[in-house]
Amino acid sequence: MNESESRARRADATRNRDQLLAAAGRAFIASDTEPSMRAIAREAGVGIATLYRHFPTREDLVEAIYRDHVSGLTAGARELLAQYPAPVALRRWMDLFGTWIAAKNGMLDTLLALIESGGISHGQTQIELLAAIDSLLEAGRTRGEFRSDVTAEDIAAGLIGIFTVARPPEHDARANRLLDLLLDGLQFRP
């Protein structure tokens, strides 16, 4: 195999992996129970062997989705701040957080087992997410848009509460209203 063919295979493998992660994320969001590996492969448009080649176990797949989503949330905070004023960036980030919460619902049993076994560090995830929230808050504080007494922990607790009582996607309207109220309460009023 020449170098060009090798690069094409690597690109194909990367594309398949990305398709699998995206399809699995959608499947977990759409399901109250964990979808079958076969259903995820079908959703991704790949064979079951391709799925198992990338993710030999359900735990490997769930861990990859989880890490991909956490990475997306942390990068999302930076990307949103580069495009929007802090209040808009934070509100859009809250929507990303809601999507992450919704995806966790469909993989909860496996995710809890991974956390319990130490396969995923809940503490590290918390540190990363709080840092992302803090960057959004700090950007707003420096422009006088957010109150100075609100912490990242306050926002995280509020988001968890909102998405506990208004789970997406079936309660999107209620979640959106509650998120708007949370954001309104953060804004600095002289």
mmCIF file of C-alpha atoms in Angstrom:
data_model
loop_
_atom_site.group_PDB
_atom_site.id
_atom_site.type_symbol
_atom_site.label_atom_id
_atom_site.label_comp_id
_atom_site.label_asym_id
_atom_site.label_seq_id
_atom_site.Cartn_x
_atom_site.Cartn_y
_atom_site.Cartn_z
ATOM 1 C CA MET A 1 0.000 0.000 0.000
ATOM 2 C CA ASN A 2 1.409 3.393 -0.940
ATOM 3 C CA GLU A 3 1.337 6.516 1.213
ATOM 4 C CA SER A 4 -1.698 7.968 -0.579
ATOM 5 C CA GLU A 5 -3.745 4.815 0.027
ATOM 6 C CA SER A 6 -2.649 4.775 3.661
ATOM 7 C CA ARG A 7 -3.786 8.387 4.153
ATOM 8 C CA ALA A 8 -7.123 7.605 2.499
ATOM 9 C CA ARG A 9 -7.661 4.669 4.872
ATOM 10 C CA ARG A 10 -6.819 6.793 7.903
ATOM 11 C CA ALA A 11 -9.207 9.516 6.697
ATOM 12 C CA ASP A 12 -11.916 6.888 6.160
ATOM 13 C CA ALA A 13 -11.347 5.453 9.652
ATOM 14 C CA THR A 14 -11.517 8.928 11.188
ATOM 15 C CA ARG A 15 -14.708 9.690 9.271
ATOM 16 C CA ASN A 16 -16.257 6.388 10.408
ATOM 17 C CA ARG A 17 -15.327 7.085 14.033
ATOM 18 C CA ASP A 18 -16.799 10.587 13.841
ATOM 19 C CA GLN A 19 -19.981 9.202 12.245
ATOM 20 C CA LEU A 20 -20.254 6.594 14.972
ATOM 21 C CA LEU A 21 -19.849 9.162 17.756
ATOM 22 C CA ALA A 22 -22.425 11.490 16.181
ATOM 23 C CA ALA A 23 -24.899 8.662 15.537
ATOM 24 C CA ALA A 24 -24.422 7.233 19.023
ATOM 25 C CA GLY A 25 -24.944 10.671 20.541
ATOM 26 C CA ARG A 26 -28.220 11.062 18.623
ATOM 27 C CA ALA A 27 -29.311 7.542 19.571
ATOM 28 C CA PHE A 28 -28.625 8.105 23.266
ATOM 29 C CA ILE A 29 -30.496 11.444 23.214
ATOM 30 C CA ALA A 30 -33.517 9.880 21.503
ATOM 31 C CA SER A 31 -33.708 6.914 23.869
ATOM 32 C CA ASP A 32 -34.687 6.562 27.499
ATOM 33 C CA THR A 33 -32.852 3.239 27.584
ATOM 34 C CA GLU A 34 -29.502 2.359 26.108
ATOM 35 C CA PRO A 35 -29.822 1.661 22.368
ATOM 36 C CA SER A 36 -28.299 -1.500 20.937
ATOM 37 C CA MET A 37 -24.866 -1.406 19.363
ATOM 38 C CA ARG A 38 -26.451 -2.705 16.138
ATOM 39 C CA ALA A 39 -28.920 0.223 16.101
ATOM 40 C CA ILE A 40 -26.044 2.677 16.571
ATOM 41 C CA ALA A 41 -24.061 1.123 13.692
ATOM 42 C CA ARG A 42 -27.152 1.254 11.476
ATOM 43 C CA GLU A 43 -27.745 4.914 12.409
ATOM 44 C CA ALA A 44 -24.118 5.697 11.524
ATOM 45 C CA GLY A 45 -24.376 3.893 8.195
ATOM 46 C CA VAL A 46 -21.568 1.454 9.002
ATOM 47 C CA GLY A 47 -21.421 -2.259 9.713
ATOM 48 C CA ILE A 48 -21.402 -3.662 13.217
ATOM 49 C CA ALA A 49 -17.805 -4.843 12.692
ATOM 50 C CA THR A 50 -16.735 -1.247 12.032
ATOM 51 C CA LEU A 51 -18.391 -0.144 15.265
ATOM 52 C CA TYR A 52 -16.639 -2.859 17.275
ATOM 53 C CA ARG A 53 -13.311 -2.144 15.573
ATOM 54 C CA HIS A 54 -13.485 1.437 16.875
ATOM 55 C CA PHE A 55 -15.246 0.676 20.153
ATOM 56 C CA PRO A 56 -14.762 -2.946 21.286
ATOM 57 C CA THR A 57 -17.242 -2.536 24.170
ATOM 58 C CA ARG A 58 -20.282 -0.435 24.983
ATOM 59 C CA GLU A 59 -18.208 1.128 27.762
ATOM 60 C CA ASP A 60 -15.580 2.241 25.240
ATOM 61 C CA LEU A 61 -18.287 3.890 23.132
ATOM 62 C CA VAL A 62 -19.981 5.601 26.086
ATOM 63 C CA GLU A 63 -16.648 6.861 27.400
ATOM 64 C CA ALA A 64 -15.741 8.263 23.959
ATOM 65 C CA ILE A 65 -19.104 10.026 23.644
ATOM 66 C CA TYR A 66 -18.822 11.398 27.160
ATOM 67 C CA ARG A 67 -15.301 12.721 26.596
ATOM 68 C CA ASP A 68 -16.277 14.110 23.178
ATOM 69 C CA HIS A 69 -19.214 15.984 24.718
ATOM 70 C CA VAL A 70 -17.148 17.378 27.603
ATOM 71 C CA SER A 71 -14.504 18.500 25.117
ATOM 72 C CA GLY A 72 -17.250 20.075 23.014
ATOM 73 C CA LEU A 73 -18.577 21.957 26.022
ATOM 74 C CA THR A 74 -15.173 23.345 26.990
ATOM 75 C CA ALA A 75 -14.261 24.270 23.407
ATOM 76 C CA GLY A 76 -17.801 25.551 22.880
ATOM 77 C CA ALA A 77 -17.369 28.171 25.605
ATOM 78 C CA ARG A 78 -14.272 29.570 23.874
ATOM 79 C CA GLU A 79 -15.834 29.453 20.409
ATOM 80 C CA LEU A 80 -19.052 31.114 21.529
ATOM 81 C CA LEU A 81 -17.158 33.898 23.320
ATOM 82 C CA ALA A 82 -15.195 34.544 20.131
ATOM 83 C CA GLN A 83 -18.459 35.029 18.211
ATOM 84 C CA TYR A 84 -20.940 36.597 20.635
ATOM 85 C CA PRO A 85 -21.233 38.938 23.607
ATOM 86 C CA ALA A 86 -20.982 37.082 26.929
ATOM 87 C CA PRO A 87 -24.744 36.921 27.679
ATOM 88 C CA VAL A 88 -25.518 35.413 24.252
ATOM 89 C CA ALA A 89 -22.520 33.083 24.472
ATOM 90 C CA LEU A 90 -23.558 31.855 27.927
ATOM 91 C CA ARG A 91 -27.174 31.305 26.854
ATOM 92 C CA ARG A 92 -26.078 29.281 23.813
ATOM 93 C CA TRP A 93 -23.648 27.332 25.989
ATOM 94 C CA MET A 94 -26.539 26.488 28.309
ATOM 95 C CA ASP A 95 -28.249 24.865 25.315
ATOM 96 C CA LEU A 96 -25.103 22.799 24.656
ATOM 97 C CA PHE A 97 -25.142 21.727 28.290
ATOM 98 C CA GLY A 98 -28.784 20.658 27.906
ATOM 99 C CA THR A 99 -27.872 18.499 24.921
ATOM 100 C CA TRP A 100 -25.095 16.901 26.984
ATOM 101 C CA ILE A 101 -27.532 16.176 29.818
ATOM 102 C CA ALA A 102 -30.042 14.676 27.364
ATOM 103 C CA ALA A 103 -27.380 12.380 25.884
ATOM 104 C CA LYS A 104 -26.418 11.171 29.352
ATOM 105 C CA ASN A 105 -29.990 9.997 30.009
ATOM 106 C CA GLY A 106 -29.772 7.272 27.360
ATOM 107 C CA MET A 107 -26.422 5.989 28.588
ATOM 108 C CA LEU A 108 -26.912 6.427 32.305
ATOM 109 C CA ASP A 109 -26.391 2.818 33.422
ATOM 110 C CA THR A 110 -23.119 2.408 31.538
ATOM 111 C CA LEU A 111 -21.961 5.889 32.505
ATOM 112 C CA LEU A 112 -22.588 5.278 36.202
ATOM 113 C CA ALA A 113 -20.697 1.982 35.994
ATOM 114 C CA LEU A 114 -17.760 3.769 34.334
ATOM 115 C CA ILE A 115 -17.696 6.460 37.012
ATOM 116 C CA GLU A 116 -17.949 3.870 39.772
ATOM 117 C CA SER A 117 -15.083 1.823 38.288
ATOM 118 C CA GLY A 118 -12.912 4.923 37.860
ATOM 119 C CA GLY A 119 -13.016 4.732 34.062
ATOM 120 C CA ILE A 120 -14.319 8.293 33.996
ATOM 121 C CA SER A 121 -13.307 10.866 36.575
ATOM 122 C CA HIS A 122 -16.368 12.826 37.645
ATOM 123 C CA GLY A 123 -14.087 15.251 39.490
ATOM 124 C CA GLN A 124 -12.066 16.067 36.360
ATOM 125 C CA THR A 125 -15.253 16.630 34.349
ATOM 126 C CA GLN A 126 -16.529 18.974 37.034
ATOM 127 C CA ILE A 127 -13.280 20.967 36.978
ATOM 128 C CA GLU A 128 -13.408 21.306 33.177
ATOM 129 C CA LEU A 129 -17.070 22.330 33.071
ATOM 130 C CA LEU A 130 -16.737 24.826 35.920
ATOM 131 C CA ALA A 131 -13.733 26.384 34.149
ATOM 132 C CA ALA A 132 -15.808 26.736 30.967
ATOM 133 C CA ILE A 133 -18.650 28.404 32.888
ATOM 134 C CA ASP A 134 -16.198 30.642 34.728
ATOM 135 C CA SER A 135 -14.674 31.839 31.447
ATOM 136 C CA LEU A 136 -18.150 32.816 30.230
ATOM 137 C CA LEU A 137 -18.952 34.595 33.496
ATOM 138 C CA GLU A 138 -15.610 36.403 33.616
ATOM 139 C CA ALA A 139 -16.049 37.684 30.073
ATOM 140 C CA GLY A 140 -19.394 39.168 31.088
ATOM 141 C CA ARG A 141 -18.093 40.583 34.350
ATOM 142 C CA THR A 142 -15.257 42.447 32.655
ATOM 143 C CA ARG A 143 -17.827 44.202 30.457
ATOM 144 C CA GLY A 144 -20.185 44.889 33.353
ATOM 145 C CA GLU A 145 -22.811 42.495 31.951
ATOM 146 C CA PHE A 146 -22.907 39.918 34.777
ATOM 147 C CA ARG A 147 -23.171 40.262 38.520
ATOM 148 C CA SER A 148 -19.915 39.768 40.384
ATOM 149 C CA ASP A 149 -21.389 37.594 43.152
ATOM 150 C CA VAL A 150 -22.425 34.664 40.920
ATOM 151 C CA THR A 151 -20.072 31.678 40.739
ATOM 152 C CA ALA A 152 -19.632 28.918 38.211
ATOM 153 C CA GLU A 153 -20.912 26.511 40.871
ATOM 154 C CA ASP A 154 -24.118 28.587 41.134
ATOM 155 C CA ILE A 155 -24.666 28.320 37.384
ATOM 156 C CA ALA A 156 -23.920 24.581 37.340
ATOM 157 C CA ALA A 157 -26.397 23.970 40.183
ATOM 158 C CA GLY A 158 -29.019 26.061 38.391
ATOM 159 C CA LEU A 159 -28.513 24.169 35.136
ATOM 160 C CA ILE A 160 -28.726 20.792 36.837
ATOM 161 C CA GLY A 161 -31.926 21.875 38.566
ATOM 162 C CA ILE A 162 -33.457 23.175 35.341
ATOM 163 C CA PHE A 163 -32.643 20.068 33.350
ATOM 164 C CA THR A 164 -33.875 17.845 36.175
ATOM 165 C CA VAL A 165 -37.367 19.368 36.060
ATOM 166 C CA ALA A 166 -37.442 20.173 32.327
ATOM 167 C CA ARG A 167 -35.643 17.393 30.474
ATOM 168 C CA PRO A 168 -34.966 17.988 26.810
ATOM 169 C CA PRO A 169 -36.302 17.315 24.251
ATOM 170 C CA GLU A 170 -39.825 16.726 25.608
ATOM 171 C CA HIS A 171 -39.766 19.874 27.777
ATOM 172 C CA ASP A 172 -37.763 22.220 25.556
ATOM 173 C CA ALA A 173 -40.169 25.159 25.941
ATOM 174 C CA ARG A 174 -40.075 24.984 29.735
ATOM 175 C CA ALA A 175 -36.300 24.519 29.782
ATOM 176 C CA ASN A 176 -35.837 27.520 27.476
ATOM 177 C CA ARG A 177 -38.002 29.711 29.716
ATOM 178 C CA LEU A 178 -36.118 28.639 32.840
ATOM 179 C CA LEU A 179 -32.735 29.163 31.139
ATOM 180 C CA ASP A 180 -33.809 32.648 30.064
ATOM 181 C CA LEU A 181 -34.857 33.407 33.654
ATOM 182 C CA LEU A 182 -31.513 32.146 34.971
ATOM 183 C CA LEU A 183 -29.625 34.312 32.486
ATOM 184 C CA ASP A 184 -31.772 37.330 33.340
ATOM 185 C CA GLY A 185 -30.948 36.878 37.031
ATOM 186 C CA LEU A 186 -27.215 36.915 36.256
ATOM 187 C CA GLN A 187 -27.224 40.236 34.499
ATOM 188 C CA PHE A 188 -25.829 43.258 36.301
ATOM 189 C CA ARG A 189 -28.385 45.956 37.081
ATOM 190 C CA PRO A 190 -26.897 49.239 38.319
#
